[in-house]
Structures are given as C-alpha cells and as structure tokens.
C-alpha cells in the first residue's frame, strides 16, 4: 500500500540555525520558511535528490511540536511521511487492521497542498507516520 518516502520531518528548537546548517554545513537546497497555521508549525523544506527533509518549528499556541520539543529540547525526528495513491482506501485498510488515525480521522490538506493523515505512533513501533496522497 505505501509507496515512496515523501519526507522525514525534524522538529528543531531554532529554525534559522537548523536551516543554515543544512544549507552551509551539509550543502543542501534549502527553501524559505512557510507558516502552516492549520498544523501549528512553520516549515522549511529541504530538497534532496531522492526525498525531502522538513524542519518543523512551533507556530502559535498549543503547537503539536511544542510538547515534542519540551521532551526533546535539542530537536529530533518527529515523523516520517509515506506516499499513498488513495488516502481513503489506505485509511479503510489501516482501520480494518486496528491502526488508529489521529485527530478527527479526516484527511487535512498538508504542507504540499495534498491530503494527509497521521497514524498513532504507538501502533507503529513508536514512529509517528504521515500518509500523503500523491
Ligand atoms: Co510531514
């Protein structure tokens, strides 16, 4: 069911410093910060030849990244995103297997303008999984 790895998201305590490190130290192609109020994050996209990295920083009150950074003050991998062809079919299959979808359970429009869902990390060996319909 799952396809390509779309991105790995890293929560960071200092977005400018992390973006500069990827650009200067690692020599990656780094985009400009984008606010995503629906998801409570500011994101910087990093384009790699085979996937993307997303640097996440809290935006607004009660950002989901805030509690993560409280537990991981120097930052850390927050989630990984797999591509699916049909997000509703994927959801139906996952739920039939007992996997839990976070939030309302309805797809939201994600950072790339495509429908996304998040799956409970406790159902997937401690890893928060995002599914994105491509
Ligand atoms: Co993501």
PDB file of C-alpha atoms and ligand atoms in Angstrom:
ATOM      1  CA  UNK A   1       0.000   0.000   0.000  1.00  0.00           C
ATOM      2  CA  UNK A   2       2.617   2.577   0.963  1.00  0.00           C
ATOM      3  CA  UNK A   3       4.803   3.972  -1.765  1.00  0.00           C
ATOM      4  CA  UNK A   4       7.812   6.252  -1.744  1.00  0.00           C
ATOM      5  CA  UNK A   5       9.217   8.006   1.296  1.00  0.00           C
ATOM      6  CA  UNK A   6       7.955  11.547   0.802  1.00  0.00           C
ATOM      7  CA  UNK A   7       9.817  13.237   3.641  1.00  0.00           C
ATOM      8  CA  UNK A   8      11.350  12.961   7.072  1.00  0.00           C
ATOM      9  CA  UNK A   9      10.282  15.736   9.455  1.00  0.00           C
ATOM     10  CA  UNK A  10      12.658  17.005  12.132  1.00  0.00           C
ATOM     11  CA  UNK A  11      11.456  19.249  14.953  1.00  0.00           C
ATOM     12  CA  UNK A  12      14.050  21.921  15.711  1.00  0.00           C
ATOM     13  CA  UNK A  13      14.414  24.449  18.540  1.00  0.00           C
ATOM     14  CA  UNK A  14      15.967  27.104  16.245  1.00  0.00           C
ATOM     15  CA  UNK A  15      14.643  27.127  12.689  1.00  0.00           C
ATOM     16  CA  UNK A  16      17.146  29.635  11.303  1.00  0.00           C
ATOM     17  CA  UNK A  17      20.109  27.802  12.772  1.00  0.00           C
ATOM     18  CA  UNK A  18      18.892  24.426  11.519  1.00  0.00           C
ATOM     19  CA  UNK A  19      18.171  25.780   8.015  1.00  0.00           C
ATOM     20  CA  UNK A  20      21.602  27.430   7.897  1.00  0.00           C
ATOM     21  CA  UNK A  21      23.261  24.185   8.975  1.00  0.00           C
ATOM     22  CA  UNK A  22      21.575  22.216   6.199  1.00  0.00           C
ATOM     23  CA  UNK A  23      22.458  24.902   3.661  1.00  0.00           C
ATOM     24  CA  UNK A  24      26.035  25.668   4.685  1.00  0.00           C
ATOM     25  CA  UNK A  25      27.356  22.639   6.541  1.00  0.00           C
ATOM     26  CA  UNK A  26      25.506  19.927   4.604  1.00  0.00           C
ATOM     27  CA  UNK A  27      25.284  21.822   1.310  1.00  0.00           C
ATOM     28  CA  UNK A  28      21.597  21.112   0.720  1.00  0.00           C
ATOM     29  CA  UNK A  29      18.992  23.056  -1.258  1.00  0.00           C
ATOM     30  CA  UNK A  30      17.007  24.814   1.465  1.00  0.00           C
ATOM     31  CA  UNK A  31      13.723  26.681   0.937  1.00  0.00           C
ATOM     32  CA  UNK A  32      12.211  29.651   2.744  1.00  0.00           C
ATOM     33  CA  UNK A  33      10.162  29.260   5.957  1.00  0.00           C
ATOM     34  CA  UNK A  34       6.431  28.701   5.391  1.00  0.00           C
ATOM     35  CA  UNK A  35       3.786  29.169   8.087  1.00  0.00           C
ATOM     36  CA  UNK A  36       1.145  26.458   8.292  1.00  0.00           C
ATOM     37  CA  UNK A  37      -1.421  27.675  10.816  1.00  0.00           C
ATOM     38  CA  UNK A  38      -3.684  24.614  10.295  1.00  0.00           C
ATOM     39  CA  UNK A  39      -0.880  22.366  11.527  1.00  0.00           C
ATOM     40  CA  UNK A  40       0.622  24.716  14.131  1.00  0.00           C
ATOM     41  CA  UNK A  41       4.040  24.730  12.509  1.00  0.00           C
ATOM     42  CA  UNK A  42       6.464  26.785  10.486  1.00  0.00           C
ATOM     43  CA  UNK A  43       8.221  24.554   7.966  1.00  0.00           C
ATOM     44  CA  UNK A  44      11.438  24.783   5.975  1.00  0.00           C
ATOM     45  CA  UNK A  45      11.679  22.305   3.102  1.00  0.00           C
ATOM     46  CA  UNK A  46      14.970  20.797   2.086  1.00  0.00           C
ATOM     47  CA  UNK A  47      15.107  19.138  -1.309  1.00  0.00           C
ATOM     48  CA  UNK A  48      17.324  16.083  -1.585  1.00  0.00           C
ATOM     49  CA  UNK A  49      17.770  14.061  -4.777  1.00  0.00           C
ATOM     50  CA  UNK A  50      15.608  11.180  -3.504  1.00  0.00           C
ATOM     51  CA  UNK A  51      13.365  12.713  -0.826  1.00  0.00           C
ATOM     52  CA  UNK A  52      12.727  15.809   1.276  1.00  0.00           C
ATOM     53  CA  UNK A  53      13.517  16.866   4.803  1.00  0.00           C
ATOM     54  CA  UNK A  54      11.103  19.153   6.629  1.00  0.00           C
ATOM     55  CA  UNK A  55      12.335  21.232   9.516  1.00  0.00           C
ATOM     56  CA  UNK A  56       9.428  21.936  11.893  1.00  0.00           C
ATOM     57  CA  UNK A  57       9.167  24.763  14.364  1.00  0.00           C
ATOM     58  CA  UNK A  58       6.163  25.612  16.615  1.00  0.00           C
ATOM     59  CA  UNK A  59       3.679  28.201  15.346  1.00  0.00           C
ATOM     60  CA  UNK A  60       1.032  29.664  17.624  1.00  0.00           C
ATOM     61  CA  UNK A  61      -0.427  28.385  20.885  1.00  0.00           C
ATOM     62  CA  UNK A  62      -0.629  24.668  21.559  1.00  0.00           C
ATOM     63  CA  UNK A  63       1.502  23.618  18.602  1.00  0.00           C
ATOM     64  CA  UNK A  64       1.933  19.829  18.463  1.00  0.00           C
ATOM     65  CA  UNK A  65       5.666  20.469  18.062  1.00  0.00           C
ATOM     66  CA  UNK A  66       5.884  22.324  21.367  1.00  0.00           C
ATOM     67  CA  UNK A  67       5.364  19.265  23.575  1.00  0.00           C
ATOM     68  CA  UNK A  68       7.749  17.281  21.391  1.00  0.00           C
ATOM     69  CA  UNK A  69      10.440  19.929  21.870  1.00  0.00           C
ATOM     70  CA  UNK A  70       9.770  20.015  25.621  1.00  0.00           C
ATOM     71  CA  UNK A  71      10.682  16.327  25.684  1.00  0.00           C
ATOM     72  CA  UNK A  72      13.466  16.689  23.109  1.00  0.00           C
ATOM     73  CA  UNK A  73      14.985  20.132  23.712  1.00  0.00           C
ATOM     74  CA  UNK A  74      17.728  19.777  21.115  1.00  0.00           C
ATOM     75  CA  UNK A  75      15.234  18.577  18.487  1.00  0.00           C
ATOM     76  CA  UNK A  76      14.664  15.182  16.896  1.00  0.00           C
ATOM     77  CA  UNK A  77      12.888  13.190  14.200  1.00  0.00           C
ATOM     78  CA  UNK A  78       9.189  13.961  14.574  1.00  0.00           C
ATOM     79  CA  UNK A  79       7.560  11.883  11.826  1.00  0.00           C
ATOM     80  CA  UNK A  80       8.109  10.174   8.515  1.00  0.00           C
ATOM     81  CA  UNK A  81       5.782  10.503   5.557  1.00  0.00           C
ATOM     82  CA  UNK A  82       4.905   7.774   3.089  1.00  0.00           C
ATOM     83  CA  UNK A  83       3.061   8.323  -0.156  1.00  0.00           C
ATOM     84  CA  UNK A  84      -0.201   6.556  -0.952  1.00  0.00           C
ATOM     85  CA  UNK A  85      -2.302   6.608  -4.128  1.00  0.00           C
ATOM     86  CA  UNK A  86      -5.686   6.761  -2.394  1.00  0.00           C
ATOM     87  CA  UNK A  87      -5.772   8.092   1.146  1.00  0.00           C
ATOM     88  CA  UNK A  88      -9.337   6.984   1.910  1.00  0.00           C
ATOM     89  CA  UNK A  89      -8.646   3.444   0.720  1.00  0.00           C
ATOM     90  CA  UNK A  90      -5.449   3.461   2.807  1.00  0.00           C
ATOM     91  CA  UNK A  91      -7.378   4.664   5.849  1.00  0.00           C
ATOM     92  CA  UNK A  92     -10.004   1.944   5.424  1.00  0.00           C
ATOM     93  CA  UNK A  93      -7.346  -0.768   5.175  1.00  0.00           C
ATOM     94  CA  UNK A  94      -5.426   0.577   8.183  1.00  0.00           C
ATOM     95  CA  UNK A  95      -8.510   0.886  10.352  1.00  0.00           C
ATOM     96  CA  UNK A  96      -9.573  -2.632   9.416  1.00  0.00           C
ATOM     97  CA  UNK A  97      -6.174  -3.740  10.785  1.00  0.00           C
ATOM     98  CA  UNK A  98      -6.753  -1.860  14.033  1.00  0.00           C
ATOM     99  CA  UNK A  99      -4.460   1.111  13.353  1.00  0.00           C
ATOM    100  CA  UNK A 100      -5.578   4.423  14.801  1.00  0.00           C
ATOM    101  CA  UNK A 101      -5.803   7.633  12.780  1.00  0.00           C
ATOM    102  CA  UNK A 102      -5.100  10.797  14.775  1.00  0.00           C
ATOM    103  CA  UNK A 103      -7.362  13.829  15.128  1.00  0.00           C
ATOM    104  CA  UNK A 104     -10.788  13.793  13.513  1.00  0.00           C
ATOM    105  CA  UNK A 105      -9.709  10.934  11.269  1.00  0.00           C
ATOM    106  CA  UNK A 106     -10.482  13.025   8.196  1.00  0.00           C
ATOM    107  CA  UNK A 107      -7.663  13.966   5.820  1.00  0.00           C
ATOM    108  CA  UNK A 108      -6.340  17.523   6.129  1.00  0.00           C
ATOM    109  CA  UNK A 109      -4.537  19.447   3.446  1.00  0.00           C
ATOM    110  CA  UNK A 110      -0.844  19.125   4.244  1.00  0.00           C
ATOM    111  CA  UNK A 111       2.243  21.179   3.570  1.00  0.00           C
ATOM    112  CA  UNK A 112       2.336  20.269  -0.118  1.00  0.00           C
ATOM    113  CA  UNK A 113      -1.323  21.029  -0.800  1.00  0.00           C
ATOM    114  CA  UNK A 114      -2.229  17.329  -0.758  1.00  0.00           C
ATOM    115  CA  UNK A 115      -4.480  15.364   1.648  1.00  0.00           C
ATOM    116  CA  UNK A 116      -2.649  13.903   4.652  1.00  0.00           C
ATOM    117  CA  UNK A 117      -3.433  11.724   7.670  1.00  0.00           C
ATOM    118  CA  UNK A 118      -1.375  10.863  10.740  1.00  0.00           C
ATOM    119  CA  UNK A 119      -1.244   7.415  12.344  1.00  0.00           C
ATOM    120  CA  UNK A 120      -0.804   6.770  16.040  1.00  0.00           C
ATOM    121  CA  UNK A 121       2.888   6.204  16.880  1.00  0.00           C
ATOM    122  CA  UNK A 122       2.011   3.531  19.458  1.00  0.00           C
ATOM    123  CA  UNK A 123       0.589   1.424  16.624  1.00  0.00           C
ATOM    124  CA  UNK A 124       3.793   1.772  14.574  1.00  0.00           C
ATOM    125  CA  UNK A 125       6.767   0.971  16.799  1.00  0.00           C
ATOM    126  CA  UNK A 126       6.941   4.432  18.294  1.00  0.00           C
ATOM    127  CA  UNK A 127       7.061   6.279  14.993  1.00  0.00           C
ATOM    128  CA  UNK A 128       4.517   8.916  14.040  1.00  0.00           C
ATOM    129  CA  UNK A 129       3.559   8.208  10.429  1.00  0.00           C
ATOM    130  CA  UNK A 130       2.074  10.675   7.977  1.00  0.00           C
ATOM    131  CA  UNK A 131       0.387   9.429   4.834  1.00  0.00           C
ATOM    132  CA  UNK A 132       0.179  11.787   1.893  1.00  0.00           C
ATOM    133  CA  UNK A 133      -1.927  11.177  -1.186  1.00  0.00           C
ATOM    134  CA  UNK A 134       0.120  11.952  -4.274  1.00  0.00           C
TER     135      UNK A 134
HETATM  136 CO1  LIG B   1       5.093  15.938   7.276  1.00  0.00          CO
END
